[in-house]
C-alpha positions as a LaTeX table, in Angstrom:
\begin{tabular}{lrrr}
\hline
Residue & $x$ (\AA) & $y$ (\AA) & $z$ (\AA) \\
\hline
Met1 & 32.11 & 39.74 & 56.10 \\
Tyr2 & 35.57 & 38.37 & 55.24 \\
Phe3 & 36.37 & 37.90 & 58.94 \\
Gln4 & 33.08 & 36.05 & 59.50 \\
Arg5 & 33.85 & 33.61 & 56.68 \\
Lys6 & 37.31 & 32.90 & 58.06 \\
Leu7 & 35.84 & 32.38 & 61.52 \\
Leu8 & 33.21 & 30.00 & 60.15 \\
Leu9 & 35.84 & 27.98 & 58.27 \\
Leu10 & 38.00 & 27.82 & 61.37 \\
Cys11 & 35.06 & 26.58 & 63.46 \\
Ile12 & 34.24 & 23.89 & 60.88 \\
Phe13 & 37.87 & 22.76 & 60.75 \\
Val14 & 38.22 & 22.62 & 64.53 \\
Ser15 & 34.93 & 20.81 & 65.05 \\
Ser16 & 35.68 & 18.24 & 62.34 \\
Ser17 & 39.06 & 17.45 & 63.83 \\
Val18 & 37.60 & 17.17 & 67.32 \\
Ile19 & 34.86 & 14.71 & 66.34 \\
Ala20 & 37.01 & 12.44 & 64.17 \\
Leu21 & 36.76 & 8.86 & 65.37 \\
Arg22 & 39.98 & 6.97 & 66.12 \\
Cys23 & 40.11 & 3.21 & 65.55 \\
Tyr24 & 42.64 & 0.43 & 65.53 \\
Glu25 & 43.54 & $-0.56$ & 61.98 \\
Gly26 & 45.45 & $-3.52$ & 60.63 \\
Thr27 & 45.44 & $-7.29$ & 60.35 \\
Val28 & 46.79 & $-9.78$ & 62.90 \\
Ala29 & 46.72 & $-13.56$ & 63.31 \\
Leu30 & 43.79 & $-15.04$ & 65.24 \\
Asp31 & 45.93 & $-15.94$ & 68.23 \\
Ser32 & 47.92 & $-12.68$ & 68.27 \\
Ile33 & 48.02 & $-10.39$ & 71.29 \\
Asp34 & 49.62 & $-7.59$ & 69.26 \\
Lys35 & 47.84 & $-4.27$ & 69.08 \\
Thr36 & 47.31 & $-2.84$ & 65.62 \\
Asn37 & 48.12 & 0.79 & 64.82 \\
Glu38 & 45.79 & 3.65 & 65.69 \\
Lys39 & 44.18 & 5.61 & 62.86 \\
Glu40 & 42.16 & 8.80 & 62.78 \\
Cys41 & 39.18 & 7.95 & 60.60 \\
Gly42 & 37.72 & 10.12 & 57.88 \\
Gly43 & 34.52 & 12.10 & 58.36 \\
Ile44 & 32.28 & 9.38 & 56.95 \\
Ser45 & 33.34 & 6.81 & 59.56 \\
Thr46 & 31.04 & 6.50 & 62.54 \\
Tyr47 & 32.07 & 2.96 & 63.54 \\
Cys48 & 35.23 & 1.08 & 64.41 \\
Leu49 & 35.08 & $-2.45$ & 63.00 \\
Gln50 & 36.69 & $-5.80$ & 63.57 \\
His51 & 36.22 & $-8.80$ & 61.29 \\
Ile52 & 37.22 & $-12.18$ & 62.71 \\
Asp53 & 37.80 & $-14.62$ & 59.83 \\
Lys54 & 38.57 & $-18.12$ & 61.08 \\
Ser55 & 38.85 & $-19.51$ & 57.53 \\
Lys56 & 41.84 & $-17.21$ & 56.90 \\
Asn57 & 43.06 & $-17.21$ & 60.54 \\
Val58 & 43.05 & $-13.41$ & 60.72 \\
Ile59 & 41.50 & $-10.52$ & 62.59 \\
Lys60 & 41.11 & $-7.32$ & 60.58 \\
Arg61 & 40.48 & $-4.01$ & 62.37 \\
Ser62 & 39.44 & $-0.81$ & 60.57 \\
Cys63 & 37.40 & 2.36 & 60.40 \\
Ser64 & 34.03 & 1.94 & 58.73 \\
Ser65 & 33.89 & 2.86 & 55.04 \\
Phe66 & 31.10 & 4.43 & 53.00 \\
Ser67 & 29.89 & 0.98 & 51.91 \\
Asp68 & 29.80 & $-0.21$ & 55.54 \\
Glu69 & 27.69 & 2.70 & 56.71 \\
His70 & 24.54 & 1.97 & 54.68 \\
Asn71 & 23.72 & $-1.38$ & 56.36 \\
Met72 & 25.37 & $-0.91$ & 59.72 \\
Glu73 & 22.19 & $-1.07$ & 61.80 \\
Glu74 & 21.49 & $-4.57$ & 60.45 \\
Arg75 & 25.05 & $-5.84$ & 60.91 \\
Cys76 & 25.62 & $-4.04$ & 64.18 \\
Pro77 & 22.43 & $-3.59$ & 66.21 \\
Met78 & 24.55 & $-2.88$ & 69.30 \\
Thr79 & 28.21 & $-2.53$ & 70.29 \\
Gly80 & 30.08 & $-5.81$ & 70.43 \\
Cys81 & 30.71 & $-8.90$ & 68.34 \\
His82 & 27.98 & $-10.51$ & 66.26 \\
Trp83 & 28.25 & $-14.03$ & 64.90 \\
Gln84 & 27.80 & $-14.16$ & 61.10 \\
Ser85 & 28.68 & $-17.82$ & 60.43 \\
Ser86 & 30.80 & $-20.60$ & 61.92 \\
Lys87 & 33.86 & $-18.96$ & 60.33 \\
Glu88 & 33.07 & $-15.24$ & 60.61 \\
Thr89 & 32.29 & $-12.80$ & 63.39 \\
Phe90 & 31.69 & $-9.08$ & 62.86 \\
Cys91 & 32.39 & $-6.62$ & 65.69 \\
Cys92 & 31.60 & $-2.91$ & 65.86 \\
Cys93 & 31.54 & 0.05 & 68.22 \\
Gln94 & 31.23 & 3.83 & 68.08 \\
Phe95 & 33.86 & 5.33 & 70.39 \\
Asp96 & 37.60 & 5.90 & 70.14 \\
Leu97 & 39.89 & 2.86 & 70.03 \\
Cys98 & 37.13 & 0.41 & 70.86 \\
Asn99 & 37.68 & $-2.25$ & 68.16 \\
Glu100 & 40.08 & $-4.60$ & 69.86 \\
Trp101 & 38.52 & $-7.95$ & 70.74 \\
Lys102 & 40.00 & $-11.45$ & 70.99 \\
Ser103 & 39.28 & $-14.03$ & 68.30 \\
Asp104 & 36.41 & $-15.41$ & 70.41 \\
Gly105 & 34.77 & $-11.96$ & 70.52 \\
Thr106 & 35.60 & $-11.21$ & 74.16 \\
Glu107 & 37.43 & $-8.09$ & 75.28 \\
Phe108 & 41.10 & $-7.99$ & 76.14 \\
Lys109 & 41.81 & $-7.19$ & 79.78 \\
Ala110 & 44.36 & $-4.57$ & 80.83 \\
Gly111 & 47.89 & $-5.76$ & 80.11 \\
Glu112 & 46.88 & $-8.64$ & 77.81 \\
Thr113 & 48.01 & $-6.93$ & 74.61 \\
Arg114 & 51.37 & $-5.65$ & 73.44 \\
Lys115 & 52.23 & $-2.65$ & 71.31 \\
Pro116 & 52.88 & $-3.13$ & 67.59 \\
Ser117 & 56.42 & $-4.33$ & 67.05 \\
Ala118 & 58.80 & $-1.76$ & 65.63 \\
Ile119 & 60.34 & $-2.35$ & 62.23 \\
Ser120 & 63.85 & $-3.64$ & 62.55 \\
Ser121 & 66.39 & $-1.29$ & 61.03 \\
Lys122 & 69.43 & $-3.48$ & 60.56 \\
Pro123 & 72.08 & $-1.95$ & 58.31 \\
Arg124 & 72.68 & $-3.73$ & 55.02 \\
Phe125 & 76.22 & $-4.52$ & 53.99 \\
\hline
\end{tabular}
């Protein structure tokens, strides 16, 4: 019985780590071609999101949160970007590293983005 419990816990752990969604997460300027960092989302996340906010000149990428999940079918009837207003566009998708669109809601082509810049480590004197 003890062995069966350990085996069950191991199976749950392995399956939860295998099905975890990975999304881009971070905020960049509207005209940026920089990639944001990758994040392994928590178990509640079933969507990768991107919010294009032209009033603030930013694009925010993230994993979906608990509050996002309850109305996702209305906000995201299908993968892609959905116009919310003249200043806001909401984008969503359900597969790994899929939330990386341009500010106009179109997809980046291969080679159009660059990796996140490394933090400079200049010595202080």
